[in-house]
Amino acid sequence: MTGNIEVQVLLELIRKSATEALDEYGKYGDGVPSVYETNTHPLDEHKMSLRLKKAIRNLEGACDQLCATLAPPLHTIVNRAQDYYWSCLRVAAQNKIADLLDNTTGGMNLESLAHESGIEPSKLRILMRTLAARHCFQEVSHDVYANTRLSLVLHSHSSHTSYIDLLTKEGQESAGNFQKYLSDNEYSQCNDSTHTVFTHAVKDTGFHGTVYDWMKVNGDRRAVMSSSMPSMNSVMGTLSIIEGYPWEKISTVCDVGCGNGSFVWSLLQKFPQIHVTLFDLHETLEAAKQAAGCLAQELQSHLHFQPGDFFKDSLPKSVDMYYLRNIIHNWPDKDVLTILASIKNVMGPQSRILIHDYTMHSFQNQSPHHSLDQAPWPMLPDFGNGSMRLHYQDLTMLFMYNSKERTLEEVKNLSQNAGLKLEQIRDLGETTVLEFGPA
């Protein structure tokens, strides 16, 4: 039995990873705050540390594997099957519990919190106990609750509550429908974007189309999806590309499928020499134009807004860098090939494409020359639970779009079919940046 040895190695990996994380907190402040404090640290929101992201990836993977090794198997499986925490987070966010607790000193008693939130007291007690058990809120004395560093994320003024709303409504409705969908051959044997797990869940309403079509007729949910994007980008650490790529050599960028433009604002503040074309659907660009007001006037002059559909309309020609973040994972292979071929047709000899997305790691050990990070033994090479959000995102793409997060080889094959060649890989801890040039 090798379990004893694995446990000792995992314990050492946990110690090492935790020490690295503490070092990073010390670089940017006075050390890591307690989970029960409400004073935030720069690394909580405003600073991006690649070293911290990789340390947490190791830590989460090693801790989960340690518990799965030492606990009886049934204990672990039942814990995973019975996890209703997402439901409690949704209620807390929708009822603005964190906002209510902000207005108190020393916490709020259950009766007052029930009155303010509109939740019946005995049911609220169960909700708050469940959340506090994993440090989101704390019971400071009997039936008196206060915020914690985690619960501050649930403030209604942040984009995080929109992201939680999206994940716990459309996401969980799809997840609950997964088995039923797989049993319906009309849907499950089809790979187009109108026959997804989500569209199967809503088909009894008479709807037929893609998730994007559904959002068009459900404007409130489309607004939630749009406002959740900054939060998704934050948790993915997508702004780490600003520090992890030599943008000082770049003069022109096209942000393909730019969304609300949040990446561009951060890029220009760091590299003001760049001129950016923001390319997206007309209605999306209107929101981006309004958001551009956060930039200084001289930087706003570096922006060009070009409405268009990358399946139908031409992109700007001979731009230095075509940047696609969280784009290709939304589409099946044939559509991705169309997008990449469309860009290839307008590239100049020096143009490059950056695809910034999740990349699925292998569960098998790769050669030492493989460009993606691999976890140390005895962890799974893909970091196991340390990369679990990648697997959840893979399921989300399946549920919503009949798409997927792709392996490095899958992206390379698609790019080769579009006349492109992979030139460089950057592993950013959670996401990956793949750079392509003309073949």
Short mmCIF file of C-alpha atoms in Angstrom, two decimals:
data_model
loop_
_atom_site.label_atom_id
_atom_site.label_comp_id
_atom_site.label_asym_id
_atom_site.label_seq_id
_atom_site.Cartn_x
_atom_site.Cartn_y
_atom_site.Cartn_z
CA MET A 1 0.00 0.00 0.00
CA THR A 2 1.50 3.34 -1.08
CA GLY A 3 -1.12 5.44 0.72
CA ASN A 4 1.11 6.24 3.72
CA ILE A 5 3.86 7.60 1.48
CA GLU A 6 1.35 9.61 -0.60
CA VAL A 7 -0.09 11.19 2.56
CA GLN A 8 3.35 12.32 3.73
CA VAL A 9 4.19 13.82 0.32
CA LEU A 10 0.81 15.56 0.14
CA LEU A 11 1.33 17.06 3.59
CA GLU A 12 4.68 18.46 2.47
CA LEU A 13 3.12 19.88 -0.72
CA ILE A 14 0.43 21.55 1.40
CA ARG A 15 3.04 23.09 3.70
CA LYS A 16 5.14 24.34 0.77
CA SER A 17 2.17 25.77 -1.13
CA ALA A 18 0.78 27.51 1.94
CA THR A 19 4.19 29.07 2.64
CA GLU A 20 4.36 30.37 -0.95
CA ALA A 21 0.89 31.88 -0.60
CA LEU A 22 1.85 33.58 2.68
CA ASP A 23 4.93 35.03 0.99
CA GLU A 24 2.77 36.55 -1.75
CA TYR A 25 0.40 38.14 0.75
CA GLY A 26 3.40 39.60 2.55
CA LYS A 27 4.67 41.20 -0.68
CA TYR A 28 1.49 43.19 -1.18
CA GLY A 29 0.44 43.97 2.38
CA ASP A 30 0.82 43.10 6.04
CA GLY A 31 0.14 39.40 5.59
CA VAL A 32 -3.00 37.36 4.97
CA PRO A 33 -6.12 38.58 6.82
CA SER A 34 -8.13 36.15 8.90
CA VAL A 35 -11.13 34.71 7.10
CA TYR A 36 -13.25 36.38 9.80
CA GLU A 37 -11.93 39.88 9.18
CA THR A 38 -13.71 42.32 6.90
CA ASN A 39 -10.60 44.27 5.98
CA THR A 40 -9.71 43.31 2.43
CA HIS A 41 -6.22 42.67 1.13
CA PRO A 42 -4.97 44.04 -2.23
CA LEU A 43 -4.77 40.46 -3.54
CA ASP A 44 -8.47 39.94 -2.79
CA GLU A 45 -9.52 42.14 -5.70
CA HIS A 46 -7.09 44.68 -7.07
CA LYS A 47 -3.79 42.87 -7.49
CA MET A 48 -3.13 39.81 -9.63
CA SER A 49 -0.43 37.38 -8.51
CA LEU A 50 0.39 34.48 -10.80
CA ARG A 51 2.51 32.90 -8.07
CA LEU A 52 -0.43 32.99 -5.64
CA LYS A 53 -2.77 31.50 -8.23
CA LYS A 54 -0.40 28.59 -8.83
CA ALA A 55 0.17 28.07 -5.09
CA ILE A 56 -3.59 27.88 -4.48
CA ARG A 57 -3.93 25.45 -7.38
CA ASN A 58 -1.42 23.12 -5.69
CA LEU A 59 -2.98 23.66 -2.27
CA GLU A 60 -6.56 22.90 -3.32
CA GLY A 61 -5.48 19.83 -5.29
CA ALA A 62 -3.32 18.42 -2.50
CA CYS A 63 -5.86 19.12 0.29
CA ASP A 64 -8.69 17.47 -1.62
CA GLN A 65 -6.59 14.42 -2.49
CA LEU A 66 -5.44 14.14 1.13
CA CYS A 67 -9.05 14.10 2.38
CA ALA A 68 -10.13 11.65 -0.37
CA THR A 69 -7.26 9.35 0.63
CA LEU A 70 -7.90 9.37 4.38
CA ALA A 71 -11.72 9.49 4.49
CA PRO A 72 -13.86 6.39 3.81
CA PRO A 73 -15.01 6.50 0.15
CA LEU A 74 -18.72 6.73 1.00
CA HIS A 75 -18.02 9.75 3.20
CA THR A 76 -16.45 11.58 0.26
CA ILE A 77 -19.07 10.64 -2.33
CA VAL A 78 -22.04 11.57 -0.11
CA ASN A 79 -20.43 14.92 0.72
CA ARG A 80 -20.15 15.65 -3.00
CA ALA A 81 -23.69 14.49 -3.81
CA GLN A 82 -25.29 16.40 -0.94
CA ASP A 83 -23.65 19.80 -1.52
CA TYR A 84 -26.49 22.36 -1.51
CA TYR A 85 -24.17 25.25 -0.70
CA TRP A 86 -24.82 26.89 -4.09
CA SER A 87 -28.51 27.21 -3.21
CA CYS A 88 -27.71 28.99 0.05
CA LEU A 89 -25.32 31.37 -1.73
CA ARG A 90 -28.05 32.22 -4.21
CA VAL A 91 -30.56 33.08 -1.47
CA ALA A 92 -28.00 35.17 0.43
CA ALA A 93 -27.04 37.12 -2.69
CA GLN A 94 -30.61 37.64 -3.91
CA ASN A 95 -31.78 38.79 -0.46
CA LYS A 96 -28.75 41.07 0.07
CA ILE A 97 -27.74 39.53 3.39
CA ALA A 98 -24.19 40.93 3.17
CA ASP A 99 -25.54 44.45 2.56
CA LEU A 100 -27.84 44.19 5.57
CA LEU A 101 -25.02 43.05 7.85
CA ASP A 102 -22.83 45.92 6.67
CA ASN A 103 -25.16 48.36 8.39
CA THR A 104 -24.51 46.95 11.85
CA THR A 105 -21.80 47.05 14.48
CA GLY A 106 -21.07 43.70 16.10
CA GLY A 107 -23.52 41.77 13.93
CA MET A 108 -27.31 41.53 13.61
CA ASN A 109 -29.60 39.24 15.53
CA LEU A 110 -31.60 36.65 13.66
CA GLU A 111 -35.02 38.25 14.23
CA SER A 112 -33.87 41.61 12.84
CA LEU A 113 -32.11 39.96 9.91
CA ALA A 114 -35.25 37.94 9.16
CA HIS A 115 -37.39 41.07 9.23
CA GLU A 116 -35.04 43.01 6.95
CA SER A 117 -34.50 40.16 4.48
CA GLY A 118 -38.08 38.90 4.41
CA ILE A 119 -37.03 35.31 5.22
CA GLU A 120 -38.89 33.36 7.91
CA PRO A 121 -36.59 33.18 11.01
CA SER A 122 -36.34 29.39 11.45
CA LYS A 123 -35.52 28.93 7.77
CA LEU A 124 -33.04 31.81 7.84
CA ARG A 125 -31.25 30.17 10.80
CA ILE A 126 -30.65 27.00 8.76
CA LEU A 127 -29.43 29.05 5.81
CA MET A 128 -27.01 31.12 7.91
CA ARG A 129 -25.68 28.11 9.82
CA THR A 130 -24.93 26.33 6.54
CA LEU A 131 -23.12 29.33 5.08
CA ALA A 132 -21.20 30.05 8.30
CA ALA A 133 -19.96 26.45 8.45
CA ARG A 134 -17.73 27.29 5.50
CA HIS A 135 -16.83 30.81 6.67
CA CYS A 136 -19.28 32.79 4.52
CA PHE A 137 -20.76 34.87 7.38
CA GLN A 138 -20.03 34.11 11.03
CA GLU A 139 -22.13 33.61 14.13
CA VAL A 140 -20.46 36.01 16.59
CA SER A 141 -22.83 35.00 19.41
CA HIS A 142 -26.02 32.94 19.62
CA ASP A 143 -28.19 33.85 16.60
CA VAL A 144 -26.13 36.98 15.89
CA TYR A 145 -24.45 37.07 12.49
CA ALA A 146 -21.80 39.24 10.88
CA ASN A 147 -19.92 39.47 7.61
CA THR A 148 -16.59 37.81 6.88
CA ARG A 149 -13.95 38.29 4.23
CA LEU A 150 -15.80 35.74 2.07
CA SER A 151 -19.29 37.16 2.49
CA LEU A 152 -18.14 40.60 1.30
CA VAL A 153 -18.09 39.06 -2.19
CA LEU A 154 -21.91 38.92 -1.97
CA HIS A 155 -22.37 42.70 -1.84
CA SER A 156 -25.13 43.65 -4.27
CA HIS A 157 -23.10 46.48 -5.83
CA SER A 158 -20.49 44.10 -7.25
CA SER A 159 -20.56 42.09 -10.47
CA HIS A 160 -19.94 38.97 -8.37
CA THR A 161 -23.60 38.69 -7.37
CA SER A 162 -24.58 38.69 -11.06
CA TYR A 163 -22.14 35.87 -11.72
CA ILE A 164 -23.49 33.90 -8.76
CA ASP A 165 -27.00 34.56 -10.07
CA LEU A 166 -26.04 33.17 -13.50
CA LEU A 167 -24.27 30.10 -12.11
CA THR A 168 -27.00 29.21 -9.65
CA LYS A 169 -29.95 29.73 -12.00
CA GLU A 170 -29.22 28.83 -15.63
CA GLY A 171 -26.20 26.78 -14.55
CA GLN A 172 -27.99 24.69 -11.93
CA GLU A 173 -31.18 24.35 -13.96
CA SER A 174 -29.06 22.82 -16.71
CA ALA A 175 -27.15 20.58 -14.30
CA GLY A 176 -30.41 19.24 -12.87
CA ASN A 177 -31.59 18.44 -16.40
CA PHE A 178 -28.38 16.69 -17.52
CA GLN A 179 -29.48 13.07 -17.01
CA LYS A 180 -32.87 13.70 -18.62
CA TYR A 181 -31.17 15.34 -21.59
CA LEU A 182 -28.77 12.42 -22.08
CA SER A 183 -31.77 10.06 -22.20
CA ASP A 184 -33.42 12.06 -25.00
CA ASN A 185 -31.70 10.91 -28.20
CA GLU A 186 -33.26 13.68 -30.29
CA TYR A 187 -31.22 16.17 -28.29
CA SER A 188 -28.26 14.28 -26.87
CA GLN A 189 -27.16 12.81 -30.22
CA CYS A 190 -27.10 16.28 -31.79
CA ASN A 191 -24.09 18.59 -31.42
CA ASP A 192 -25.46 21.89 -32.70
CA SER A 193 -26.05 24.91 -30.47
CA THR A 194 -29.87 24.62 -30.58
CA HIS A 195 -29.87 21.19 -28.90
CA THR A 196 -28.13 21.89 -25.62
CA VAL A 197 -28.84 20.75 -22.08
CA PHE A 198 -30.22 24.20 -21.30
CA THR A 199 -32.44 24.51 -24.39
CA HIS A 200 -33.75 21.02 -23.63
CA ALA A 201 -34.70 22.20 -20.13
CA VAL A 202 -36.77 25.11 -21.54
CA LYS A 203 -38.23 23.41 -24.64
CA ASP A 204 -41.59 22.80 -22.96
CA THR A 205 -42.10 26.58 -22.96
CA GLY A 206 -42.20 26.44 -26.76
CA PHE A 207 -38.74 27.93 -27.17
CA HIS A 208 -36.42 26.70 -29.92
CA GLY A 209 -33.06 28.27 -30.67
CA THR A 210 -29.67 28.88 -29.10
CA VAL A 211 -28.86 30.25 -25.66
CA TYR A 212 -28.12 33.58 -27.37
CA ASP A 213 -31.62 33.53 -28.91
CA TRP A 214 -33.08 32.79 -25.48
CA MET A 215 -31.18 35.74 -23.97
CA LYS A 216 -32.61 38.05 -26.66
CA VAL A 217 -36.17 37.29 -25.54
CA ASN A 218 -35.25 37.31 -21.85
CA GLY A 219 -33.60 40.71 -21.55
CA ASP A 220 -33.32 40.62 -17.77
CA ARG A 221 -31.23 37.46 -17.91
CA ARG A 222 -29.13 38.86 -20.73
CA ALA A 223 -28.37 41.87 -18.51
CA VAL A 224 -27.33 39.53 -15.69
CA MET A 225 -25.04 37.63 -18.05
CA SER A 226 -23.44 40.83 -19.31
CA SER A 227 -22.90 42.29 -15.84
CA SER A 228 -21.39 39.01 -14.60
CA MET A 229 -18.49 39.07 -17.06
CA PRO A 230 -16.12 41.25 -14.96
CA SER A 231 -16.53 38.81 -12.08
CA MET A 232 -15.85 35.79 -14.28
CA ASN A 233 -12.75 37.46 -15.69
CA SER A 234 -11.59 38.33 -12.19
CA VAL A 235 -11.89 34.80 -10.81
CA MET A 236 -10.20 33.39 -13.93
CA GLY A 237 -7.36 35.86 -13.50
CA THR A 238 -7.64 36.98 -17.11
CA LEU A 239 -5.95 40.33 -16.46
CA SER A 240 -2.73 38.47 -15.67
CA ILE A 241 -2.11 38.51 -19.43
CA ILE A 242 -1.42 42.24 -19.13
CA GLU A 243 1.64 41.44 -17.03
CA GLY A 244 2.41 38.21 -18.86
CA TYR A 245 2.80 39.42 -22.44
CA PRO A 246 5.16 42.01 -24.07
CA TRP A 247 2.46 44.52 -25.00
CA GLU A 248 5.05 47.29 -25.25
CA LYS A 249 5.92 45.89 -28.69
CA ILE A 250 2.30 46.14 -29.89
CA SER A 251 0.74 49.17 -31.60
CA THR A 252 -2.70 47.94 -32.67
CA VAL A 253 -5.09 45.41 -31.13
CA CYS A 254 -8.51 44.09 -32.15
CA ASP A 255 -10.47 42.75 -29.19
CA VAL A 256 -12.68 40.21 -30.97
CA GLY A 257 -15.93 39.72 -29.07
CA CYS A 258 -14.90 42.45 -26.62
CA GLY A 259 -18.02 42.37 -24.44
CA ASN A 260 -18.14 45.37 -22.12
CA GLY A 261 -14.51 46.26 -22.90
CA SER A 262 -13.14 45.77 -19.38
CA PHE A 263 -9.94 44.13 -20.65
CA VAL A 264 -9.24 47.05 -22.99
CA TRP A 265 -9.55 49.65 -20.23
CA SER A 266 -6.94 47.84 -18.13
CA LEU A 267 -4.67 47.29 -21.13
CA LEU A 268 -4.64 50.96 -22.16
CA GLN A 269 -3.98 52.21 -18.65
CA LYS A 270 -0.83 50.07 -18.61
CA PHE A 271 0.17 50.46 -22.28
CA PRO A 272 -1.21 53.80 -23.53
CA GLN A 273 0.61 53.58 -26.88
CA ILE A 274 -1.81 50.93 -28.16
CA HIS A 275 -4.78 51.73 -30.41
CA VAL A 276 -7.67 49.28 -30.00
CA THR A 277 -10.57 48.26 -32.21
CA LEU A 278 -13.43 46.80 -30.16
CA PHE A 279 -15.40 44.33 -32.29
CA ASP A 280 -18.74 42.92 -31.16
CA LEU A 281 -22.45 43.02 -31.90
CA HIS A 282 -24.02 46.48 -32.09
CA GLU A 283 -26.00 46.25 -28.85
CA THR A 284 -22.94 44.97 -26.96
CA LEU A 285 -20.76 47.79 -28.27
CA GLU A 286 -23.27 50.38 -27.10
CA ALA A 287 -22.69 49.21 -23.51
CA ALA A 288 -18.91 49.20 -24.09
CA LYS A 289 -19.05 52.81 -25.35
CA GLN A 290 -20.71 53.90 -22.14
CA ALA A 291 -18.20 51.97 -20.03
CA ALA A 292 -15.32 53.66 -21.89
CA GLY A 293 -16.05 56.79 -19.88
CA CYS A 294 -13.80 55.39 -17.15
CA LEU A 295 -10.77 56.16 -19.35
CA ALA A 296 -8.92 59.46 -19.55
CA GLN A 297 -9.90 61.52 -22.61
CA GLU A 298 -6.58 60.97 -24.35
CA LEU A 299 -6.98 57.19 -24.02
CA GLN A 300 -10.54 57.29 -25.31
CA SER A 301 -9.12 58.70 -28.54
CA HIS A 302 -7.26 55.38 -28.97
CA LEU A 303 -10.54 53.47 -29.26
CA HIS A 304 -12.43 52.49 -32.40
CA PHE A 305 -15.78 50.72 -32.08
CA GLN A 306 -16.60 48.42 -35.00
CA PRO A 307 -19.96 46.63 -34.76
CA GLY A 308 -20.13 43.29 -36.49
CA ASP A 309 -20.76 39.56 -36.38
CA PHE A 310 -17.59 37.51 -36.75
CA PHE A 311 -19.55 34.86 -38.65
CA LYS A 312 -20.69 37.34 -41.29
CA ASP A 313 -18.65 40.55 -41.22
CA SER A 314 -15.00 41.30 -41.94
CA LEU A 315 -12.68 42.26 -39.11
CA PRO A 316 -10.16 45.11 -39.41
CA LYS A 317 -7.17 44.27 -41.60
CA SER A 318 -3.51 43.81 -40.65
CA VAL A 319 -3.86 44.50 -36.93
CA ASP A 320 -0.80 43.61 -34.84
CA MET A 321 -2.81 41.46 -32.41
CA TYR A 322 -6.24 39.85 -32.64
CA TYR A 323 -7.23 39.03 -29.06
CA LEU A 324 -9.94 36.43 -28.28
CA ARG A 325 -10.77 35.92 -24.62
CA ASN A 326 -13.45 33.40 -23.64
CA ILE A 327 -14.66 33.22 -27.24
CA ILE A 328 -13.85 29.92 -28.92
CA HIS A 329 -15.06 27.82 -25.98
CA ASN A 330 -18.60 29.10 -26.69
CA TRP A 331 -18.76 27.44 -30.10
CA PRO A 332 -18.63 23.95 -31.67
CA ASP A 333 -15.60 23.08 -33.80
CA LYS A 334 -17.11 24.05 -37.17
CA ASP A 335 -17.95 27.54 -35.85
CA VAL A 336 -14.51 27.97 -34.27
CA LEU A 337 -12.95 27.11 -37.62
CA THR A 338 -15.10 29.80 -39.25
CA ILE A 339 -13.99 32.41 -36.67
CA LEU A 340 -10.28 31.57 -37.01
CA ALA A 341 -10.43 31.44 -40.82
CA SER A 342 -12.16 34.84 -40.86
CA ILE A 343 -9.32 36.35 -38.84
CA LYS A 344 -6.67 34.58 -40.92
CA ASN A 345 -8.13 36.20 -44.06
CA VAL A 346 -7.46 39.74 -42.74
CA MET A 347 -4.11 39.13 -41.00
CA GLY A 348 -0.94 40.78 -42.23
CA PRO A 349 2.43 38.97 -42.28
CA GLN A 350 3.29 40.29 -38.80
CA SER A 351 -0.19 39.87 -37.30
CA ARG A 352 -0.73 37.44 -34.47
CA ILE A 353 -3.74 35.90 -32.70
CA LEU A 354 -3.91 35.47 -28.93
CA ILE A 355 -6.46 32.90 -27.75
CA HIS A 356 -6.93 33.39 -24.03
CA ASP A 357 -9.06 30.62 -22.61
CA TYR A 358 -9.11 27.53 -20.45
CA THR A 359 -7.04 24.66 -21.83
CA MET A 360 -7.84 21.14 -20.66
CA HIS A 361 -4.85 19.40 -19.09
CA SER A 362 -4.22 15.70 -19.45
CA PHE A 363 -4.69 13.23 -16.60
CA GLN A 364 -1.57 11.50 -17.92
CA ASN A 365 1.98 12.68 -17.38
CA GLN A 366 3.34 14.58 -20.37
CA SER A 367 6.93 14.82 -21.56
CA PRO A 368 9.20 17.33 -19.76
CA HIS A 369 9.06 19.49 -22.89
CA HIS A 370 5.28 19.86 -22.67
CA SER A 371 4.44 23.55 -22.25
CA LEU A 372 1.61 23.31 -19.72
CA ASP A 373 2.34 23.04 -16.01
CA GLN A 374 1.98 19.60 -14.43
CA ALA A 375 1.34 18.86 -10.77
CA PRO A 376 3.97 16.97 -8.76
CA TRP A 377 3.42 13.34 -7.71
CA PRO A 378 1.20 12.01 -6.18
CA MET A 379 -1.28 14.63 -7.39
CA LEU A 380 -3.09 14.18 -10.69
CA PRO A 381 -1.01 15.82 -13.42
CA ASP A 382 -3.87 18.28 -14.08
CA PHE A 383 -3.86 19.34 -10.36
CA GLY A 384 -7.14 17.53 -9.60
CA ASN A 385 -9.40 19.70 -7.47
CA GLY A 386 -6.93 22.54 -7.96
CA SER A 387 -8.22 22.83 -11.53
CA MET A 388 -11.82 21.85 -10.77
CA ARG A 389 -13.21 25.16 -11.99
CA LEU A 390 -11.80 24.25 -15.41
CA HIS A 391 -13.89 21.06 -15.39
CA TYR A 392 -16.98 22.92 -14.19
CA GLN A 393 -16.44 25.40 -17.01
CA ASP A 394 -16.13 22.49 -19.43
CA LEU A 395 -19.54 21.27 -18.24
CA THR A 396 -20.96 24.80 -18.49
CA MET A 397 -19.89 24.99 -22.13
CA LEU A 398 -21.56 21.64 -22.78
CA PHE A 399 -24.74 22.60 -20.92
CA MET A 400 -25.20 26.00 -22.53
CA TYR A 401 -23.60 25.81 -25.99
CA ASN A 402 -22.92 22.15 -26.87
CA SER A 403 -19.30 23.20 -26.87
CA LYS A 404 -16.34 22.44 -24.60
CA GLU A 405 -13.02 23.56 -23.20
CA ARG A 406 -10.41 22.14 -25.53
CA THR A 407 -7.11 20.38 -25.06
CA LEU A 408 -3.96 21.91 -26.48
CA GLU A 409 -3.98 19.37 -29.31
CA GLU A 410 -7.59 20.14 -30.19
CA VAL A 411 -6.88 23.87 -30.48
CA LYS A 412 -3.74 23.21 -32.51
CA ASN A 413 -5.63 21.02 -34.95
CA LEU A 414 -8.36 23.63 -35.44
CA SER A 415 -5.80 26.37 -35.95
CA GLN A 416 -3.86 24.32 -38.51
CA ASN A 417 -7.07 23.76 -40.46
CA ALA A 418 -7.55 27.55 -40.47
CA GLY A 419 -4.04 28.15 -41.85
CA LEU A 420 -2.41 29.10 -38.54
CA LYS A 421 0.55 27.80 -36.55
CA LEU A 422 1.04 27.77 -32.78
CA GLU A 423 4.08 29.86 -31.80
CA GLN A 424 3.96 30.25 -28.02
CA ILE A 425 2.13 29.00 -24.92
CA ARG A 426 1.74 30.86 -21.63
CA ASP A 427 0.29 29.01 -18.61
CA LEU A 428 -1.35 31.60 -16.34
CA GLY A 429 -2.30 29.26 -13.53
CA GLU A 430 -5.95 28.87 -14.47
CA THR A 431 -6.18 30.04 -18.05
CA THR A 432 -3.78 29.63 -20.95
CA VAL A 433 -2.71 32.07 -23.65
CA LEU A 434 -1.93 30.53 -27.04
CA GLU A 435 -0.24 32.72 -29.65
CA PHE A 436 -0.70 31.94 -33.35
CA GLY A 437 0.76 33.35 -36.54
CA PRO A 438 0.06 32.67 -40.21
CA ALA A 439 1.24 29.21 -41.26
#
